[in-house]
Coordinates of C-alpha atoms in Angstrom, one line a residue:
Chain A
M858 CA 19.7 -69.0 86.3
A859 CA 23.4 -69.1 85.8
D860 CA 25.5 -66.4 87.4
T861 CA 27.1 -64.4 84.7
S862 CA 29.6 -62.5 86.7
W863 CA 33.2 -63.5 87.1
P864 CA 34.3 -65.8 88.8
D865 CA 30.8 -67.5 89.2
C866 CA 30.4 -67.8 85.4
A867 CA 33.6 -69.9 85.4
K868 CA 31.4 -73.0 86.0
S869 CA 29.7 -72.6 82.6
F870 CA 32.9 -72.3 80.5
R871 CA 33.8 -75.1 78.1
G872 CA 36.9 -73.5 76.7
V873 CA 39.7 -71.1 77.6
V874 CA 41.7 -68.9 75.1
L875 CA 45.1 -67.6 76.2
D876 CA 47.1 -64.7 74.8
M877 CA 50.8 -65.6 74.8
C878 CA 53.2 -62.7 75.1
G879 CA 52.6 -61.1 78.5
V880 CA 50.5 -64.0 79.8
L881 CA 52.8 -67.0 79.3
Y882 CA 56.2 -65.2 79.0
E883 CA 57.7 -61.7 79.0
S884 CA 59.6 -60.8 75.8
G885 CA 63.2 -59.8 76.0
E886 CA 66.6 -60.8 74.7
G887 CA 66.6 -64.2 73.0
D888 CA 63.4 -66.2 73.9
G889 CA 62.4 -63.9 76.8
V890 CA 61.5 -65.5 80.2
A891 CA 58.5 -67.6 81.3
I892 CA 56.2 -65.9 83.8
P893 CA 56.4 -67.8 87.1
G894 CA 53.6 -70.5 87.4
A895 CA 52.4 -70.0 83.8
A896 CA 53.7 -73.3 82.5
E897 CA 52.2 -75.2 85.4
A898 CA 48.9 -73.3 84.9
V899 CA 48.8 -74.4 81.3
R900 CA 49.4 -78.0 82.4
R901 CA 46.5 -77.8 84.9
L902 CA 44.1 -76.4 82.2
R903 CA 45.1 -79.2 79.9
A904 CA 44.3 -81.8 82.6
S905 CA 40.9 -80.3 83.1
D906 CA 37.7 -80.8 81.0
L907 CA 38.2 -77.4 79.4
Q908 CA 39.3 -76.9 75.8
L909 CA 42.4 -74.8 75.4
R910 CA 43.6 -72.6 72.5
F911 CA 46.3 -69.9 72.2
C912 CA 45.7 -66.6 70.4
T913 CA 48.5 -64.2 69.4
N914 CA 49.1 -61.2 67.2
E915 CA 52.7 -62.4 66.7
T916 CA 53.7 -61.8 63.1
Q917 CA 57.5 -61.9 63.2
A918 CA 57.8 -65.7 63.2
S919 CA 56.0 -68.6 61.7
R920 CA 53.8 -70.6 64.2
E921 CA 56.4 -73.5 64.0
E922 CA 59.2 -71.2 65.2
F923 CA 57.0 -69.5 67.7
V924 CA 55.8 -72.8 69.3
A925 CA 59.4 -74.1 69.4
K926 CA 60.3 -71.0 71.4
L927 CA 57.4 -71.6 73.8
R928 CA 58.5 -75.2 74.3
R929 CA 62.0 -74.1 75.1
L930 CA 60.4 -72.0 77.8
G931 CA 58.7 -75.0 79.3
F932 CA 55.2 -74.9 77.8
E933 CA 53.3 -77.8 76.3
I934 CA 51.9 -76.4 73.2
S935 CA 51.2 -77.7 69.7
V936 CA 51.1 -75.7 66.5
S937 CA 47.5 -76.7 65.8
E938 CA 46.4 -75.0 69.0
V939 CA 47.9 -71.6 68.1
F940 CA 45.9 -68.9 66.2
S941 CA 47.9 -66.1 64.7
P942 CA 47.1 -63.5 62.0
A943 CA 49.3 -64.9 59.2
P944 CA 47.5 -68.2 58.7
A945 CA 44.1 -66.4 59.2
A946 CA 45.2 -64.1 56.4
V947 CA 46.1 -67.0 54.2
S948 CA 42.6 -68.4 54.7
V949 CA 41.0 -65.1 53.8
L950 CA 43.2 -64.7 50.7
R951 CA 42.3 -68.2 49.5
G952 CA 38.6 -67.7 50.2
R953 CA 38.5 -64.5 48.1
G954 CA 40.9 -65.5 45.4
L955 CA 43.4 -62.7 46.3
R956 CA 47.1 -62.7 45.4
P957 CA 49.1 -60.6 48.0
H958 CA 52.0 -58.3 47.8
L959 CA 53.6 -59.0 51.1
L960 CA 55.3 -56.4 53.4
V961 CA 56.0 -58.6 56.4
Y962 CA 58.9 -59.7 58.6
D963 CA 61.1 -62.4 56.9
G964 CA 60.4 -64.8 59.8
V965 CA 56.7 -65.1 59.0
L966 CA 57.1 -65.6 55.2
P967 CA 57.0 -69.4 55.4
E968 CA 53.3 -69.1 56.5
F969 CA 52.6 -67.7 53.0
D970 CA 54.6 -70.4 51.1
G971 CA 51.6 -72.0 49.3
V972 CA 50.0 -68.7 48.3
D973 CA 50.1 -67.4 44.8
K974 CA 51.9 -64.0 44.9
T975 CA 52.1 -63.3 41.1
N976 CA 50.5 -60.2 39.7
P977 CA 49.3 -59.0 43.1
N978 CA 45.7 -57.7 43.6
C979 CA 46.0 -56.8 47.3
V980 CA 48.6 -55.9 50.0
V981 CA 49.3 -57.6 53.3
I982 CA 51.3 -55.8 55.9
G983 CA 52.5 -57.2 59.2
D984 CA 55.0 -56.0 61.8
A985 CA 57.8 -55.7 59.3
A986 CA 60.1 -53.6 61.6
E987 CA 63.3 -52.6 59.7
K988 CA 61.7 -53.7 56.5
F989 CA 59.4 -50.7 56.7
S990 CA 61.8 -48.7 54.6
Y991 CA 60.6 -45.7 52.4
Q992 CA 61.3 -47.9 49.4
N993 CA 59.3 -50.9 50.6
L994 CA 56.4 -48.7 51.8
N995 CA 56.4 -46.9 48.5
E996 CA 56.3 -50.2 46.7
A997 CA 53.3 -51.4 48.7
F998 CA 51.6 -48.0 48.0
R999 CA 52.2 -48.3 44.3
V1000 CA 50.6 -51.7 44.2
L1001 CA 47.5 -50.4 46.0
I1002 CA 47.2 -47.2 44.0
G1003 CA 47.4 -49.2 40.8
L1004 CA 44.4 -51.4 41.6
D1005 CA 40.8 -50.6 40.6
K1006 CA 39.6 -51.8 44.0
P1007 CA 42.6 -51.5 46.4
V1008 CA 42.5 -54.0 49.3
L1009 CA 44.8 -53.7 52.3
F1010 CA 45.1 -56.3 55.0
S1011 CA 46.9 -55.4 58.3
L1012 CA 48.0 -58.2 60.6
G1013 CA 47.0 -56.4 63.8
Q1014 CA 46.7 -52.7 64.4
G1015 CA 49.1 -52.1 67.3
R1016 CA 50.7 -48.7 67.8
Y1017 CA 53.9 -49.7 69.4
Y1018 CA 55.5 -52.3 71.6
K1019 CA 58.4 -52.5 74.0
E1020 CA 61.7 -54.3 73.3
T1021 CA 64.7 -54.5 75.5
D1022 CA 66.3 -51.6 73.5
G1023 CA 63.2 -49.4 73.7
L1024 CA 59.8 -48.7 72.1
K1025 CA 59.2 -49.9 68.5
L1026 CA 56.6 -48.7 66.0
D1027 CA 54.1 -51.5 65.3
V1028 CA 52.1 -52.4 62.2
G1029 CA 49.1 -50.2 62.9
V1030 CA 51.2 -47.1 62.3
Y1031 CA 52.0 -48.2 58.8
M1032 CA 48.4 -49.3 58.2
K1033 CA 47.3 -45.7 59.0
A1034 CA 50.0 -44.4 56.6
L1035 CA 48.8 -46.5 53.7
E1036 CA 45.1 -45.8 54.5
Y1037 CA 45.8 -42.1 54.2
A1038 CA 48.0 -42.4 51.1
C1039 CA 45.3 -44.4 49.3
D1040 CA 42.2 -43.0 50.9
L1041 CA 41.0 -46.5 52.0
E1042 CA 40.2 -48.5 55.1
A1043 CA 42.3 -51.5 55.9
E1044 CA 40.9 -54.8 56.9
V1045 CA 42.5 -55.9 60.2
I1046 CA 43.3 -59.6 60.7
G1047 CA 44.1 -60.6 64.3
K1048 CA 43.0 -59.3 67.6
P1049 CA 40.8 -57.3 68.3
S1050 CA 38.9 -58.3 65.1
P1051 CA 35.7 -60.3 66.0
M1052 CA 36.3 -62.5 63.0
F1053 CA 39.6 -63.6 64.5
F1054 CA 38.1 -64.6 67.8
Q1055 CA 35.2 -66.3 66.0
S1056 CA 37.7 -68.5 64.1
V1057 CA 39.0 -69.8 67.4
L1058 CA 35.5 -70.4 68.7
T1059 CA 34.6 -72.3 65.5
D1060 CA 37.7 -74.5 65.9
M1061 CA 36.5 -75.4 69.5
G1062 CA 32.9 -75.8 68.4
L1063 CA 31.8 -73.4 71.1
Q1064 CA 29.4 -70.5 71.4
P1065 CA 31.0 -67.2 72.6
H1066 CA 29.5 -67.3 76.1
E1067 CA 31.1 -70.7 76.6
A1068 CA 34.6 -69.4 76.3
L1069 CA 36.9 -67.1 78.3
M1070 CA 39.8 -65.0 76.9
I1071 CA 42.7 -64.3 79.3
G1072 CA 45.1 -61.6 78.1
D1073 CA 47.4 -58.7 79.3
D1074 CA 46.1 -56.2 76.6
L1075 CA 42.9 -54.7 77.8
V1076 CA 41.7 -53.4 74.5
N1077 CA 42.9 -56.0 72.0
D1078 CA 42.5 -59.2 74.2
V1079 CA 39.7 -58.4 76.7
G1080 CA 37.8 -55.8 74.7
G1081 CA 38.1 -57.8 71.5
A1082 CA 36.8 -61.0 73.1
Q1083 CA 34.0 -59.2 74.9
H1084 CA 33.0 -57.6 71.6
C1085 CA 32.6 -61.1 70.2
G1086 CA 30.4 -62.2 73.2
M1087 CA 33.1 -64.0 75.2
K1088 CA 34.2 -63.2 78.7
G1089 CA 37.5 -61.4 79.1
V1090 CA 39.9 -61.5 82.1
Q1091 CA 43.0 -59.4 82.3
V1092 CA 46.2 -60.4 84.0
R1093 CA 48.5 -57.9 85.8
T1094 CA 51.6 -59.1 83.8
G1095 CA 53.0 -58.1 80.4
K1096 CA 51.7 -54.7 79.2
Y1097 CA 49.1 -54.4 82.0
R1098 CA 49.0 -50.9 83.6
P1099 CA 47.1 -49.9 86.7
S1100 CA 45.2 -47.3 84.7
D1101 CA 43.6 -50.2 82.7
E1102 CA 41.4 -50.8 85.7
R1103 CA 39.7 -47.5 85.2
H1104 CA 39.7 -47.5 81.4
P1105 CA 36.9 -45.3 79.9
T1106 CA 35.5 -47.8 77.5
V1107 CA 36.7 -51.4 78.3
T1108 CA 36.0 -53.1 81.7
A1109 CA 37.4 -56.6 82.2
D1110 CA 35.1 -59.2 83.6
G1111 CA 37.8 -59.9 86.1
T1112 CA 41.4 -58.9 86.9
V1113 CA 43.9 -61.3 88.4
D1114 CA 47.6 -61.1 89.3
D1115 CA 48.7 -63.7 86.7
L1116 CA 47.7 -66.7 84.7
A1117 CA 48.3 -69.0 87.7
Q1118 CA 45.8 -67.1 89.8
A1119 CA 43.3 -67.1 86.9
V1120 CA 43.5 -70.9 86.6
D1121 CA 43.2 -71.3 90.4
V1122 CA 40.0 -69.3 90.4
I1123 CA 38.5 -71.1 87.4
L1124 CA 39.3 -74.7 88.6
N1125 CA 38.2 -73.9 92.2
Q1126 CA 34.8 -72.7 90.8
R1127 CA 34.5 -75.9 88.9
G1128 CA 35.2 -78.0 92.0
H1129 CA 38.6 -79.3 90.8
Chain B
M923 CA 29.3 -2.3 44.1
A924 CA 32.4 -4.2 43.0
D925 CA 31.7 -7.4 41.0
T926 CA 33.1 -10.3 43.1
S927 CA 33.1 -13.0 40.4
W928 CA 36.1 -13.9 38.3
P929 CA 37.3 -12.3 36.1
D930 CA 35.5 -9.1 37.0
C931 CA 36.9 -9.0 40.5
A932 CA 40.4 -8.9 39.0
K933 CA 40.0 -5.1 38.9
S934 CA 40.1 -5.0 42.7
F935 CA 43.2 -7.1 43.3
R936 CA 46.3 -5.5 44.8
G937 CA 48.4 -8.7 44.9
V938 CA 48.9 -12.1 43.2
V939 CA 50.4 -15.2 44.9
L940 CA 51.7 -17.9 42.6
D941 CA 52.3 -21.6 43.4
M942 CA 55.5 -22.7 41.8
C943 CA 55.7 -26.4 40.8
G944 CA 53.0 -27.1 38.2
V945 CA 52.4 -23.4 37.6
L946 CA 55.9 -22.1 36.7
Y947 CA 57.5 -25.4 35.8
E948 CA 56.9 -29.1 35.5
S949 CA 59.2 -31.2 37.7
G950 CA 61.3 -33.9 36.1
E951 CA 64.9 -34.9 35.7
G952 CA 67.3 -32.3 36.9
D953 CA 65.6 -28.9 37.1
G954 CA 62.5 -29.9 35.2
V955 CA 61.1 -27.6 32.4
A956 CA 59.6 -24.2 32.4
I957 CA 55.9 -24.1 31.4
P958 CA 55.6 -22.2 28.1
G959 CA 54.8 -18.6 28.6
A960 CA 55.2 -18.7 32.4
A961 CA 58.4 -16.7 32.7
E962 CA 57.0 -14.0 30.4
A963 CA 53.8 -14.0 32.5
V964 CA 55.8 -13.4 35.7
R965 CA 57.6 -10.5 34.0
R966 CA 54.3 -9.0 33.0
L967 CA 52.9 -9.2 36.5
R968 CA 56.1 -7.6 37.8
A969 CA 55.7 -4.7 35.4
S970 CA 52.1 -4.1 36.6
D971 CA 51.0 -2.4 39.8
L972 CA 50.3 -5.7 41.5
Q973 CA 52.3 -7.1 44.3
L974 CA 53.8 -10.5 43.6
R975 CA 54.7 -13.4 45.9
F976 CA 55.5 -17.1 45.5
C977 CA 54.1 -19.8 47.7
T978 CA 55.4 -23.4 47.7
N979 CA 55.2 -26.5 49.8
E980 CA 58.7 -27.5 48.6
T981 CA 60.6 -28.9 51.5
Q982 CA 63.5 -30.8 49.8
A983 CA 65.6 -27.7 49.2
S984 CA 66.4 -24.4 50.9
R985 CA 64.9 -21.3 49.4
E986 CA 68.3 -20.3 48.1
E987 CA 68.8 -23.5 46.1
F988 CA 65.2 -23.5 45.0
V989 CA 65.3 -19.9 43.7
A990 CA 68.6 -20.7 41.9
K991 CA 66.8 -23.5 40.0
L992 CA 64.0 -21.2 39.0
R993 CA 66.5 -18.6 37.8
R994 CA 68.1 -21.3 35.6
L995 CA 64.7 -21.9 34.2
G996 CA 64.4 -18.3 33.2
F997 CA 62.3 -16.8 36.0
E998 CA 63.0 -13.5 37.7
I999 CA 62.6 -14.4 41.4
S1000 CA 64.3 -13.3 44.6
V1001 CA 64.5 -15.4 47.8
S1002 CA 62.6 -12.8 49.9
E1003 CA 59.5 -13.2 47.7
V1004 CA 59.3 -17.0 48.3
F1005 CA 57.2 -18.5 51.1
S1006 CA 57.9 -22.1 52.0
P1007 CA 57.1 -24.2 55.0
A1008 CA 60.6 -24.5 56.5
P1009 CA 61.2 -20.8 57.3
A1010 CA 57.5 -20.6 58.5
A1011 CA 58.3 -23.4 60.8
V1012 CA 61.5 -21.7 62.1
S1013 CA 59.4 -18.6 62.9
V1014 CA 56.8 -20.7 64.8
L1015 CA 59.6 -22.6 66.7
R1016 CA 61.2 -19.3 67.7
G1017 CA 57.9 -17.8 68.8
R1018 CA 57.0 -20.7 71.0
G1019 CA 60.5 -21.4 72.3
L1020 CA 60.6 -24.9 70.8
R1021 CA 63.7 -27.0 70.0
P1022 CA 63.0 -29.4 67.2
H1023 CA 64.1 -32.9 66.4
L1024 CA 64.2 -32.8 62.6
L1025 CA 63.2 -35.5 60.2
V1026 CA 63.5 -33.6 56.9
Y1027 CA 65.3 -33.9 53.6
D1028 CA 69.0 -33.0 53.8
G1029 CA 68.6 -30.2 51.3
V1030 CA 66.3 -28.2 53.5
L1031 CA 68.5 -28.5 56.7
P1032 CA 70.2 -25.1 56.0
E1033 CA 66.9 -23.4 56.7
F1034 CA 67.2 -24.6 60.3
D1035 CA 70.8 -23.6 60.8
G1036 CA 70.2 -21.0 63.5
V1037 CA 67.7 -23.0 65.4
D1038 CA 68.6 -24.6 68.8
K1039 CA 68.1 -28.4 68.3
T1040 CA 69.6 -29.6 71.7
N1041 CA 67.3 -31.6 74.0
P1042 CA 64.4 -31.4 71.6
N1043 CA 60.9 -30.7 72.9
C1044 CA 59.0 -31.1 69.6
V1045 CA 59.4 -32.9 66.2
V1046 CA 59.3 -31.4 62.7
I1047 CA 58.8 -33.7 59.7
G1048 CA 59.1 -32.7 56.1
D1049 CA 59.1 -34.7 52.8
A1050 CA 62.2 -36.7 53.9
A1051 CA 61.8 -39.3 51.2
E1052 CA 64.4 -42.1 51.6
K1053 CA 65.2 -40.7 55.1
F1054 CA 61.8 -42.0 56.2
S1055 CA 63.5 -45.3 57.3
Y1056 CA 62.0 -47.4 60.1
Q1057 CA 64.9 -46.3 62.3
N1058 CA 64.4 -42.6 61.7
L1059 CA 60.6 -42.7 62.1
N1060 CA 61.1 -44.7 65.3
E1061 CA 63.6 -42.1 66.6
A1062 CA 61.1 -39.3 65.9
F1063 CA 58.4 -41.4 67.6
R1064 CA 60.5 -41.9 70.7
V1065 CA 61.2 -38.2 71.1
L1066 CA 57.4 -37.5 70.9
I1067 CA 56.3 -40.3 73.2
G1068 CA 58.9 -39.2 75.8
L1069 CA 57.4 -35.6 76.0
D1070 CA 54.8 -34.6 78.5
K1071 CA 53.1 -32.5 75.8
P1072 CA 54.2 -33.9 72.5
V1073 CA 54.1 -31.4 69.6
L1074 CA 54.4 -32.6 66.0
F1075 CA 54.8 -30.1 63.1
S1076 CA 54.3 -31.4 59.5
L1077 CA 55.6 -29.3 56.6
G1078 CA 52.6 -29.9 54.4
Q1079 CA 50.2 -32.8 54.5
G1080 CA 50.4 -34.2 50.9
R1081 CA 49.6 -37.9 50.2
Y1082 CA 51.9 -38.5 47.3
Y1083 CA 53.5 -36.8 44.3
K1084 CA 54.7 -37.8 40.9
E1085 CA 58.4 -38.0 39.9
T1086 CA 59.8 -39.2 36.6
D1087 CA 60.3 -42.8 38.1
G1088 CA 56.7 -43.0 39.5
L1089 CA 54.6 -42.0 42.5
K1090 CA 56.3 -41.2 45.8
L1091 CA 54.8 -41.1 49.3
D1092 CA 54.6 -37.5 50.7
V1093 CA 55.0 -36.2 54.2
G1094 CA 51.3 -36.4 55.1
V1095 CA 51.5 -40.2 55.1
Y1096 CA 54.2 -40.1 57.8
M1097 CA 52.3 -37.4 59.7
K1098 CA 49.3 -39.8 59.9
A1099 CA 51.6 -42.6 61.1
L1100 CA 53.1 -40.5 63.9
E1101 CA 49.6 -39.1 64.8
Y1102 CA 48.3 -42.7 65.3
A1103 CA 51.4 -43.9 67.1
C1104 CA 51.3 -41.0 69.7
D1105 CA 47.5 -40.4 69.7
L1106 CA 48.0 -36.7 68.8
E1107 CA 47.1 -34.2 66.1
A1108 CA 49.9 -32.7 64.1
E1109 CA 50.1 -28.9 63.3
V1110 CA 50.4 -28.5 59.6
I1111 CA 52.7 -25.7 58.4
G1112 CA 52.4 -24.9 54.7
K1113 CA 49.5 -25.0 52.3
P1114 CA 46.5 -25.4 52.9
S1115 CA 47.0 -24.0 56.4
P1116 CA 45.3 -20.6 56.7
M1117 CA 48.2 -19.4 58.9
F1118 CA 50.5 -19.9 56.0
F1119 CA 48.5 -17.9 53.5
Q1120 CA 48.0 -15.2 56.2
S1121 CA 51.8 -14.8 56.5
V1122 CA 52.0 -14.0 52.8
L1123 CA 49.2 -11.5 53.1
T1124 CA 50.8 -9.9 56.1
D1125 CA 54.1 -9.6 54.2
M1126 CA 52.2 -7.8 51.3
G1127 CA 50.2 -5.7 53.8
L1128 CA 46.9 -6.8 52.1
Q1129 CA 43.5 -8.0 53.2
P1130 CA 42.5 -11.5 51.9
H1131 CA 39.9 -10.1 49.4
E1132 CA 42.7 -8.0 47.8
A1133 CA 44.7 -11.0 46.8
L1134 CA 44.5 -13.8 44.3
M1135 CA 46.1 -17.3 44.5
I1136 CA 47.0 -19.1 41.3
G1137 CA 47.8 -22.8 41.7
D1138 CA 47.5 -26.2 40.1
D1139 CA 46.4 -28.0 43.3
L1140 CA 42.7 -27.5 43.8
V1141 CA 42.6 -28.5 47.5
N1142 CA 45.9 -27.1 48.8
D1143 CA 46.3 -24.0 46.6
V1144 CA 42.8 -22.9 45.6
G1145 CA 40.8 -24.3 48.6
G1146 CA 43.4 -23.2 51.1
A1147 CA 43.5 -19.7 49.8
Q1148 CA 39.7 -19.5 49.6
H1149 CA 39.5 -20.8 53.2
C1150 CA 41.6 -17.8 54.1
G1151 CA 39.2 -15.3 52.3
M1152 CA 41.3 -15.0 49.1
K1153 CA 40.2 -15.8 45.6
G1154 CA 41.7 -18.9 44.0
V1155 CA 42.2 -19.7 40.3
Q1156 CA 43.3 -23.1 39.1
V1157 CA 45.6 -23.6 36.1
R1158 CA 45.2 -26.7 33.8
T1159 CA 48.9 -27.5 34.1
G1160 CA 50.9 -29.5 36.7
K1161 CA 48.7 -31.9 38.8
Y1162 CA 45.4 -30.5 37.4
R1163 CA 42.9 -33.2 36.5
P1164 CA 39.6 -32.7 34.6
S1165 CA 37.8 -34.2 37.6
D1166 CA 38.9 -31.1 39.7
E1167 CA 36.3 -29.1 37.8
R1168 CA 33.5 -31.1 39.5
H1169 CA 35.1 -31.6 42.9
P1170 CA 32.6 -32.2 45.7
T1171 CA 33.8 -29.5 48.1
V1172 CA 36.2 -27.1 46.4
T1173 CA 35.2 -24.9 43.4
A1174 CA 37.8 -22.6 42.0
D1175 CA 36.8 -19.0 41.3
G1176 CA 38.1 -19.5 37.8
T1177 CA 39.9 -22.1 35.7
V1178 CA 42.4 -21.2 33.0
D1179 CA 44.7 -23.1 30.7
D1180 CA 47.9 -21.9 32.2
L1181 CA 49.6 -19.0 34.0
A1182 CA 50.0 -17.0 30.8
Q1183 CA 46.2 -17.0 30.2
A1184 CA 45.5 -16.1 33.8
V1185 CA 47.8 -13.1 33.5
D1186 CA 46.2 -12.1 30.2
V1187 CA 42.7 -12.1 31.9
I1188 CA 43.9 -10.2 34.9
L1189 CA 45.8 -7.4 33.1
N1190 CA 43.0 -7.1 30.4
Q1191 CA 40.5 -6.5 33.2
R1192 CA 42.7 -3.9 34.7
G1193 CA 43.0 -2.1 31.3
H1194 CA 46.7 -2.8 30.8

């Protein structure tokens, strides 16, 4: 019988999914900085027999721009390996014949280029930052309240994040605002939605127990992946806090100092 | 034994509390317009042996400005008879030694003139409308998240209201946003908070069963007053909707066409 506890279960993995911000790099001015050893760790995973994907809740840039930034930081990554909420939303919109009113950051608009946005019958919000003006939020509200069956998609549900000039309100805050205004429940696209992790698994052709998620966000990365049946390991970089290791509801399958150490453990178990 | 059903219970009232917008006047361009018969109904109440107070969730103007508008519309009202959330908040702040960071409409700022706002240890939000920018909401959030015991006061908890150019998001929406961002529960000052109705009763020196609330908002006016032990009658003006008369949780003690009809019923019962 296979051992199901980390790191013994590492032998049975067929794929690894990496969160990006806080695992590969720390955000900051300009591109931010690569986390020491992370680029080499990605190269070692790529040289192994494991499949590799990247999974981010980034909604301020298109995947093309985002991947270009990661390449400048020294990572070997291609756009087709990156899963982010905007393209997932586009897929949902197409599947359900929905035409969105968009309240998103300008940088991510290109992801929605091919989508019919005339006469909108739903609203999509992302981390729009300064674009979350009273006027813009009111406009999104009026679209929703004018619909027979209002549908609101939120690209992630984060409360806030840290930038070099301080804490910033994230998309989840405005999701809650519109939920209350319209008395509805938003559909979250991105981590920790199980549907989002499932789309990565489907792309790899793997069952949940065959894949490992590595992230710095205990609830959205680790908890989200576990909820989907995957294993989840937390790194002590990015938004990791020591209190995460005694969280009331989410317990990581393992905790490691950084991505380099996680990859060491995985590849050693597999006899590389 | 006294009859406790409307309109028979009108005999036992010693005071009447009137909501303002939707009962005395309809909002609109400029001052809006007085509802036919409302100014005369106020005069008739004033000539009776009933005490009279006014209770509003208006937070875009000081009571002085607001009363001046009502006088221009033909109503005999003095500032000391008007209960609104901002002065109630000032009283709470003083009582608890709190220094607010304010995110409110400019027009209501004079109400907070005498309040110490240095080194804030709580946040007060009102219907700030266009002042609800991303930057301003973020600033309020940073004050809260930086406090050991964050305290958020919300002047009302409305979802939205109607202006001549369409629906507008109300303060409750931003209350929910900050509640989620900071993982806290706001303290609501204004209708339907029982504390707010109680302050009006205290001012009149009456017990709840001795007072009647007349409003157009079934949940905030009628339900709030009933929750406090008062009777509540709804008028079919302002934001009244026919569906209010089959509301799942709030049933008015009576429903009348307008304030004039309510005053007719009350004074007839009392033998005037």
